[in-house]
Structures are given as C-alpha cells and as structure tokens.
Short mmCIF file of C-alpha atoms and ligand atoms in Angstrom, two decimals:
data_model
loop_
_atom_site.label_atom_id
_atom_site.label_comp_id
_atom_site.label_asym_id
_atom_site.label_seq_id
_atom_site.Cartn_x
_atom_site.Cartn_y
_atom_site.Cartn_z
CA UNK A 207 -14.79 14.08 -23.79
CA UNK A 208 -12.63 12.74 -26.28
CA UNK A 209 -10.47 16.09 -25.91
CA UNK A 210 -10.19 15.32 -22.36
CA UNK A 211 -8.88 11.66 -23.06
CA UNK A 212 -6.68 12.50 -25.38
CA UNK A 213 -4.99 15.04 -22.52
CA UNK A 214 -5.03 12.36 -20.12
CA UNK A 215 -3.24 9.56 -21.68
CA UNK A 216 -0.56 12.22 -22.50
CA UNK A 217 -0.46 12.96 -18.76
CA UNK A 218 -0.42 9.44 -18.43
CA UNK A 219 2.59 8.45 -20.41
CA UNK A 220 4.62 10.81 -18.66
CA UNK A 221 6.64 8.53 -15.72
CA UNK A 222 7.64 10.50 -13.10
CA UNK A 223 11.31 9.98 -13.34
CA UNK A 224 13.93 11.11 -11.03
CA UNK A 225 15.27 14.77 -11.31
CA UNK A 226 18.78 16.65 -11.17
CA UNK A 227 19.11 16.89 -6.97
CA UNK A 228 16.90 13.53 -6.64
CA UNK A 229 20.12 11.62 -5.61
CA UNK A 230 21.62 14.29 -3.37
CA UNK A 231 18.06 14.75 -1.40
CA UNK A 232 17.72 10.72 -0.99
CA UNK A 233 21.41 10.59 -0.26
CA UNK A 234 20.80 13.25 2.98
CA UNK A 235 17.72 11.38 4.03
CA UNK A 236 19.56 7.82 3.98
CA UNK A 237 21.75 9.52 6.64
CA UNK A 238 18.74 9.89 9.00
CA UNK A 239 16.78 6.92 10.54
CA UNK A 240 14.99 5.36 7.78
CA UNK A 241 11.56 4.09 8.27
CA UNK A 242 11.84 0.72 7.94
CA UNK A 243 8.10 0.17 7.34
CA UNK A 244 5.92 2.40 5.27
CA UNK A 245 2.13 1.84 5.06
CA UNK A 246 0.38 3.91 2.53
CA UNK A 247 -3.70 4.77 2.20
CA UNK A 248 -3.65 5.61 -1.08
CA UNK A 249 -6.78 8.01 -1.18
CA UNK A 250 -8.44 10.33 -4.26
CA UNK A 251 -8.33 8.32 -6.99
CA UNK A 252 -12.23 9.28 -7.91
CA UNK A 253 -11.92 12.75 -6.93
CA UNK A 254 -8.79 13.03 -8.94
CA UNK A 255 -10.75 11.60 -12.31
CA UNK A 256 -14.08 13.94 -11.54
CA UNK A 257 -11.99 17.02 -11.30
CA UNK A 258 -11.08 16.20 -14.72
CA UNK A 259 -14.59 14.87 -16.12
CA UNK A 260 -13.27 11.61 -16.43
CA UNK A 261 -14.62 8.36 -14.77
CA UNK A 262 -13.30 7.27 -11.81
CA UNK A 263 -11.43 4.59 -13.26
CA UNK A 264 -8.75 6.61 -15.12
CA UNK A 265 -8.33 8.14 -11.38
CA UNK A 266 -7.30 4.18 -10.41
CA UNK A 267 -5.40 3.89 -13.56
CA UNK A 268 -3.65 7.25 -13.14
CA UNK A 269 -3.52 5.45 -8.82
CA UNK A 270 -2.03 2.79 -10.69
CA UNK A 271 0.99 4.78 -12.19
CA UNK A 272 1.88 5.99 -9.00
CA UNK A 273 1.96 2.75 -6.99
CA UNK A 274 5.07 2.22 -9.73
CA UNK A 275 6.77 5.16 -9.07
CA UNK A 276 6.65 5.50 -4.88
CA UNK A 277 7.90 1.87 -4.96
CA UNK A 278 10.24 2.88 -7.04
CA UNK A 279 11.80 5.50 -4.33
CA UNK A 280 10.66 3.37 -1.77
CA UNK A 281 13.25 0.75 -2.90
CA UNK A 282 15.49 3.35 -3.90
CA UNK A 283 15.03 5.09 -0.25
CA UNK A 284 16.32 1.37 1.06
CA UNK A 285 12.76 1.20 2.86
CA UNK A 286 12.52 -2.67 4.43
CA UNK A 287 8.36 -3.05 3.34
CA UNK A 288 5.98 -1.07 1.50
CA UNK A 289 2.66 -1.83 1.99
CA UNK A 290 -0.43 -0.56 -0.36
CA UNK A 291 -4.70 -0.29 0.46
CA UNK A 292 -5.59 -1.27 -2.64
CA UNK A 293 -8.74 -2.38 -2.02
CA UNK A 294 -10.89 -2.56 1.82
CA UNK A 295 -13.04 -5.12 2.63
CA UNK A 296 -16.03 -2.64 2.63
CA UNK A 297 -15.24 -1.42 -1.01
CA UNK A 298 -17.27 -3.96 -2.57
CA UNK A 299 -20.07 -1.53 -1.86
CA UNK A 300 -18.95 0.45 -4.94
CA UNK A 301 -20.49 0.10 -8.39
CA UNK A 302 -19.64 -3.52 -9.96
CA UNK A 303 -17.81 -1.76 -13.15
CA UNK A 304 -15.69 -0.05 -10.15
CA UNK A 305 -14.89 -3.56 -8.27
CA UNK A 306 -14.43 -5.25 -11.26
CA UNK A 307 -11.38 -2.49 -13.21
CA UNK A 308 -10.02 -3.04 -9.10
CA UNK A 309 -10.02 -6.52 -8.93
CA UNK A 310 -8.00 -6.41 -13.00
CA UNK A 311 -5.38 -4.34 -11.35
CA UNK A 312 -3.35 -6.94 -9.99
CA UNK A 313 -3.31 -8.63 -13.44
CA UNK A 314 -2.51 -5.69 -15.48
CA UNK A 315 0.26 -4.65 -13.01
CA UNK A 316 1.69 -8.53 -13.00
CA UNK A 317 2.24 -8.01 -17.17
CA UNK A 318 3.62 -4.25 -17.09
CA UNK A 319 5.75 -4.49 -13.62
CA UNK A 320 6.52 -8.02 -12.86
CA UNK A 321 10.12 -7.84 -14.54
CA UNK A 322 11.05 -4.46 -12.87
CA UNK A 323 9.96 -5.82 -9.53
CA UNK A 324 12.45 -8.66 -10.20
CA UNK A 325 15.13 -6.62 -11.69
CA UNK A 326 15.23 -5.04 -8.34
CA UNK A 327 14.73 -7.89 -6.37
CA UNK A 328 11.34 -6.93 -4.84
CA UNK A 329 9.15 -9.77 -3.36
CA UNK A 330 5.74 -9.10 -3.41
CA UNK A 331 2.47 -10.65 -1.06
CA UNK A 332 -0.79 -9.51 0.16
CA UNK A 333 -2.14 -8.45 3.16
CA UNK A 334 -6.22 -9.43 3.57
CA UNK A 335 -8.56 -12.31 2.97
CA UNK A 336 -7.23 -13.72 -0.40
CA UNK A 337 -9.53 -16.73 -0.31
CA UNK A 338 -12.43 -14.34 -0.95
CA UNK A 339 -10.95 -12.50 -4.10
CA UNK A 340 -12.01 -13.02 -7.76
CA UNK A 341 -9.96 -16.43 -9.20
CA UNK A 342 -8.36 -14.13 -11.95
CA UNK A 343 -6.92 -11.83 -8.95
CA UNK A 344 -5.56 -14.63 -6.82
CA UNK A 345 -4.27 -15.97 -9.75
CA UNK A 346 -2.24 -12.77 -10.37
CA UNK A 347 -1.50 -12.46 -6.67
CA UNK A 348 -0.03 -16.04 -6.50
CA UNK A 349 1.90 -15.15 -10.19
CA UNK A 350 3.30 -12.44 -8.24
CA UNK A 351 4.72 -14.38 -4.96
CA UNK A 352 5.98 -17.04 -7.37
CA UNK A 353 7.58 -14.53 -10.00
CA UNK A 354 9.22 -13.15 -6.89
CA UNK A 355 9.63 -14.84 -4.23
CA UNK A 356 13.28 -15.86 -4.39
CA UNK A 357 13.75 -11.57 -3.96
CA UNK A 358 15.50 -10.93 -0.95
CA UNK A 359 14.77 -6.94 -0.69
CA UNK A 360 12.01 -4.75 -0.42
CA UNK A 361 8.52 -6.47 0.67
CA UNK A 362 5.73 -4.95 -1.21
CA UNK A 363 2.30 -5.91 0.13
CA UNK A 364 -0.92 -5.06 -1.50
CA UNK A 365 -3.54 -4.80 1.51
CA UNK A 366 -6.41 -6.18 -0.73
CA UNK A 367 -9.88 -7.45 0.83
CA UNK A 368 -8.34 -6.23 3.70
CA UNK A 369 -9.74 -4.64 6.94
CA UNK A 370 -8.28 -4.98 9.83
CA UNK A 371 -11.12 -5.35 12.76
CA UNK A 372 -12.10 -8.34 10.43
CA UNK A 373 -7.89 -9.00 10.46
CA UNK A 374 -8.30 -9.14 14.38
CA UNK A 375 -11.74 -11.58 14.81
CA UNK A 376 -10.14 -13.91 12.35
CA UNK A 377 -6.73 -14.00 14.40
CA UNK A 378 -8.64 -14.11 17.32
CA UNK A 379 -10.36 -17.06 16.27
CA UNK A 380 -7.46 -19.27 15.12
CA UNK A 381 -6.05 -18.45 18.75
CA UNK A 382 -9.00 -19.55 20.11
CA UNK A 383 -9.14 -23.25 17.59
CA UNK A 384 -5.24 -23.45 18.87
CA UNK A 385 -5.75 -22.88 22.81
CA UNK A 386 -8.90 -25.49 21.98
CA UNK A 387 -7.00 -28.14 20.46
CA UNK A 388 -4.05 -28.36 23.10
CA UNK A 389 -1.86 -26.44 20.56
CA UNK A 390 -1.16 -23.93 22.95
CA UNK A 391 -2.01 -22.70 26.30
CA UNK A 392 -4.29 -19.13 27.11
CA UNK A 393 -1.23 -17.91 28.82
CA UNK A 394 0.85 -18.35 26.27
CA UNK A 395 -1.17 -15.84 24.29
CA UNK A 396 0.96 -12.65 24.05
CA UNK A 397 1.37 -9.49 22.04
CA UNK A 398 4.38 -11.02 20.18
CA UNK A 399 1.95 -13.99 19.67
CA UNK A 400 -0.63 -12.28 18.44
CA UNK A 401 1.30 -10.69 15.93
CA UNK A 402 1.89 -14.20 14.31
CA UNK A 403 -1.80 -14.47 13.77
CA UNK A 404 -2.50 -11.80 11.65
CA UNK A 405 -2.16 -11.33 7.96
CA UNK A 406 1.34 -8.97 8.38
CA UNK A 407 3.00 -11.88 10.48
CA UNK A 408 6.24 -11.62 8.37
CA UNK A 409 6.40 -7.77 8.27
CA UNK A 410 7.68 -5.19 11.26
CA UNK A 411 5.01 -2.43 12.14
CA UNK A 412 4.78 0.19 9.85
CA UNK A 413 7.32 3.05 11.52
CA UNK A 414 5.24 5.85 9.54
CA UNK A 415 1.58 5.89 7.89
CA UNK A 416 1.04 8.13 4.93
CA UNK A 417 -2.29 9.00 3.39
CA UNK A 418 -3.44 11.35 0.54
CA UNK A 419 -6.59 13.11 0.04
CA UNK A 420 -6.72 15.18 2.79
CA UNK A 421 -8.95 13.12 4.57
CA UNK A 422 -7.32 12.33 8.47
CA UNK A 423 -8.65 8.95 9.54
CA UNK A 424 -7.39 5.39 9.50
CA UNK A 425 -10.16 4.10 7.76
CA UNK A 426 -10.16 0.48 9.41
CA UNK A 427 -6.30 0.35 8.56
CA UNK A 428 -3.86 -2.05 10.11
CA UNK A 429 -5.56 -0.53 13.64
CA UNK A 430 -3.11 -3.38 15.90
CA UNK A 431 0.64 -2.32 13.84
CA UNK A 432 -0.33 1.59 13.90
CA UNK A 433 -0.42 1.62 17.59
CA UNK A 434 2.77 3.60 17.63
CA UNK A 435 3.09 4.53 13.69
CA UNK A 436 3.87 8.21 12.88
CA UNK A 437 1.08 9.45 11.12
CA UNK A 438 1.10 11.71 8.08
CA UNK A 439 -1.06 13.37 6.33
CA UNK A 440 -1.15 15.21 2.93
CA UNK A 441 -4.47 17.41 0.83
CA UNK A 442 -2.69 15.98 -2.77
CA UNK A 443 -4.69 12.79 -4.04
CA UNK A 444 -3.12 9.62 -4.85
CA UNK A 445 -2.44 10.08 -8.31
CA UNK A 446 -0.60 12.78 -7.64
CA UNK A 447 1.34 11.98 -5.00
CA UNK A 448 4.84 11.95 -6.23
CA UNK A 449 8.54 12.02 -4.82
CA UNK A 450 8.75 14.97 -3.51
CA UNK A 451 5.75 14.31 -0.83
CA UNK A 452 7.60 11.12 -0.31
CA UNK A 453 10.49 12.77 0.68
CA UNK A 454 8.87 15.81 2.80
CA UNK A 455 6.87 12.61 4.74
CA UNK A 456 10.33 10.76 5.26
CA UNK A 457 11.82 14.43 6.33
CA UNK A 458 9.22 14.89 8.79
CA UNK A 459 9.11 11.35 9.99
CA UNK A 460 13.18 12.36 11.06
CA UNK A 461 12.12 14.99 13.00
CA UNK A 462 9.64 13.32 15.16
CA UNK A 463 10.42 11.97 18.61
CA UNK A 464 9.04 8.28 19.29
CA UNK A 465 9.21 7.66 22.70
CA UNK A 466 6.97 4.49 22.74
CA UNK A 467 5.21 5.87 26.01
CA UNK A 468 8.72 6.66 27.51
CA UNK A 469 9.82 10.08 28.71
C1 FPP B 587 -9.25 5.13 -2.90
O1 FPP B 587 -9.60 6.24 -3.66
C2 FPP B 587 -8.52 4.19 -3.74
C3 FPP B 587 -8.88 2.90 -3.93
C4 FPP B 587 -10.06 2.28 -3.32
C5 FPP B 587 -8.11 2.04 -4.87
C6 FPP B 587 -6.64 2.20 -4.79
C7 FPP B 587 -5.99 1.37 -5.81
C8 FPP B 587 -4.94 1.76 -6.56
C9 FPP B 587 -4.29 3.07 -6.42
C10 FPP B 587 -4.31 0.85 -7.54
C11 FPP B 587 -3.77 -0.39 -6.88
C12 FPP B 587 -2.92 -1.14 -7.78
C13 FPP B 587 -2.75 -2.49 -7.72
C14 FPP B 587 -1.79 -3.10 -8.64
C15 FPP B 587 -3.53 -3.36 -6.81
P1 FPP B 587 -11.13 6.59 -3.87
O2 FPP B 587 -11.58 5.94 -5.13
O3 FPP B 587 -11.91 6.22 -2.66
O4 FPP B 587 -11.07 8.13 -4.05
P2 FPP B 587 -12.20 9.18 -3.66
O5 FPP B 587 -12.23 9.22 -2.16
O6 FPP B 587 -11.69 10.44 -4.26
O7 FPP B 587 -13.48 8.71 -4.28
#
C-alpha cells in the first residue's frame, strides 16, 4: 500500500503542462467556432483510485488536478464559461468520509489556485443550492467570488449541491411567489424569463457537454440549457482526462451541424 502511494503522489506531482505543437493545435481550433460554453460531468474519479488500490479519494484528489489543468486550456482555448459537477444533490448518499474530503475541495483549491485564477483574470461562482452546503464550503465559495470577482474573463462555475429538476421546482416556485405578489404577470412568463430564474442566469447555454467515464447519460445535469448542447462522450475517467481529449471534443464539436430544429 505504501508502494502504491508512494507511485501516486509521483504521478501526482506531475502537471500536465503544455507540449511542443500545443500552440499550433489551439491556434487551428481558435480559427473554428469556439464553444462559447463548456459544461463538463467530470465522471471516474472512484473507479480511477480502485484500479489502482487506492481509496476513492486520491481518485478526487487526482479529479482535483485535472479541474486545474482543463481550465487552464479552457482559458487558454478563449472559452466564455466553464462549468464543473463537482458535487450532485443526490451525492450526499455516499459514505460521510467521501462527502466530507468533497465538501474540503473548494477550500483546498481556494489556497493552491486562487492566485492563478486571478493572474488570469478568471471569475469564479457556483451553480446549485449554496445555502445548503457545509459553512467551511460556502465560506470558500464566497472567498472565491470575492478573490475574483473584479475578473472580467473566463466564468468558472462549480455546479455544487446542484441538480437540476430540483434547479427547475425552485425556479418554478419563485415565478410562482412573483406572478402572486403582482411582481409580474403569468403571461409574462417566457423561456427568456425563465432562464433568469435559475441558478445559470448570468451564463449562455452550454454550446457542448463533455463527460468522462464512459458512462452516456446526463445524470440530472443542467436538463433546461442542454436542450440543444452537443453532447460528447469519452471511456477515459476524469483524472485522466487531459488536453488532448479537450481538443479532439472541441474538434468534433466543429464538425457538427446545429441547426436548432431548422433544416
Ligand atoms: C464523480 O466520480 C465525481 C465526483 C462526484 C466529484 C468530482 C469532483 C472533482 C473532480 C473535484 C472538484 C474540485 C473542486 C475544487 C470542487 P465518481 O466518484 O462518481 O466516480 P465513479 O463513478 O468511478 O465512482
């Protein structure tokens, strides 16, 4: 065991840098139509760590790792939002130990990232029911919108406590106390309207959907913005999801036609 953890914090160390060619390849994909929205189910974490005898926590430590590096060519990419299932609202049913290392995430990635995210003027929020979170997370959630929020470029939301038919009921039901209290009228009650009730108000529908694991399901994802999403799917978990996948997904996503119903 202690073998095996010795040979995982070497693999972990190693940041997954950019390579000779990395510039040219995002240079020829910033010529094509860049999604300006990318929503990411970052799955695999625990099968990643028991393929390697470890606990499934080094697979959301080793998760952790790459969250830095595909915002990294996210940013780099020019992408307009990048937004992150860290954590669903029915993941609570995991061990405590489990929900617990989750919910110290935010914290630990608030002392290792913050200034990076800064440096490249990254504003970070969260999409899901914060009021329900741990005090230590929302602390590090609201550490995070202050540290960043005068950032004017990429917007990197962590979809935590999030799940989106719960998303829908609650915007539902603040349409309903506003329609009640004479703030507004049922007609007025739109798509475009709607929108503004939800937790992604300030964000554009994700243009393409990534997730890992090979698993092909939305998983109670953002089910109102993916209505016309690109979807894309890939076997390689999470943690080893890495720049090159990025890429191929943005290649592909250049390929496809999106007619929006249209001919
Ligand atoms: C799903 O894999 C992954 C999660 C529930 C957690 C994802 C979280 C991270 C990658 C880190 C987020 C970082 C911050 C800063 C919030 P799984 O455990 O369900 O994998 P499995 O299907 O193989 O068991």
């Amino acid at each position: 065991m202690i073998e095996r953890l010795k040979n995982w914090l070497v693999g972990y160390q190693k940041e997954e840098t950019q390579k000779p060619g990395d510039e040219e390849r995002m240079e020829v994909l910033k010529k094509g139509p860049m999604p300006r929205h990318v929503a990411m189910i970052m799955d695999g974490n625990g099968r990643w760590a028991q393929k390697r005898g470890l606990p499934r926590i080094a697979g959301h430590r080793a998760g952790m790792k790459t969250v830095r590096h595909i915002t990294r060519v996210a940013d780099d990419l020019g992408i307009e939002a990048l937004t992150l299932y860290s954590f669903s609202t029915e993941n609570w049913k995991r061990p405590k130990d489990e929900v617990n290392y989750l919910m110290g995430l935010p914290e630990e990635f608030l002392r290792t990232d913050l200034d990076e995210l800064v440096r490249r003027n990254i504003r970070v929020g969260m999409v899901g029911r914060e009021d329900e979170l741990p005090d230590h997370t929302k602390r590090a959630i609201e550490g995070f919108k202050e540290g960043t929020k005068d950032n004017t470029g990429m917007i990197l939301s962590f979809a935590l406590n999030y799940g989106a038919r719960s998303e829908l009921i609650h915007a539902t039901q603040r349409i309903i106390e506003d329609v009640q209290s004479g703030k507004m009228d049922k007609e007025g009650v739109s798509e475009a309207l709607f929108d503004q009730y939800l937790y992604t108000a300030n964000l554009p529908d994700p243009d393409l959907m990534i997730r890992t694991s090979g698993e092909v399901r939305i998983s109670n994802f953002m089910l109102w913005q993916l209505a016309y999403s690109e979807l894309w799917f890939t076997d390689e978990l999470w943690p080893d999801f890495s720049r090159e996948l990025f890429y191929q997904a943005i290649d592909d996503f250049q390929r496809r036609s999106r007619r929006y119903g249209a001919v």
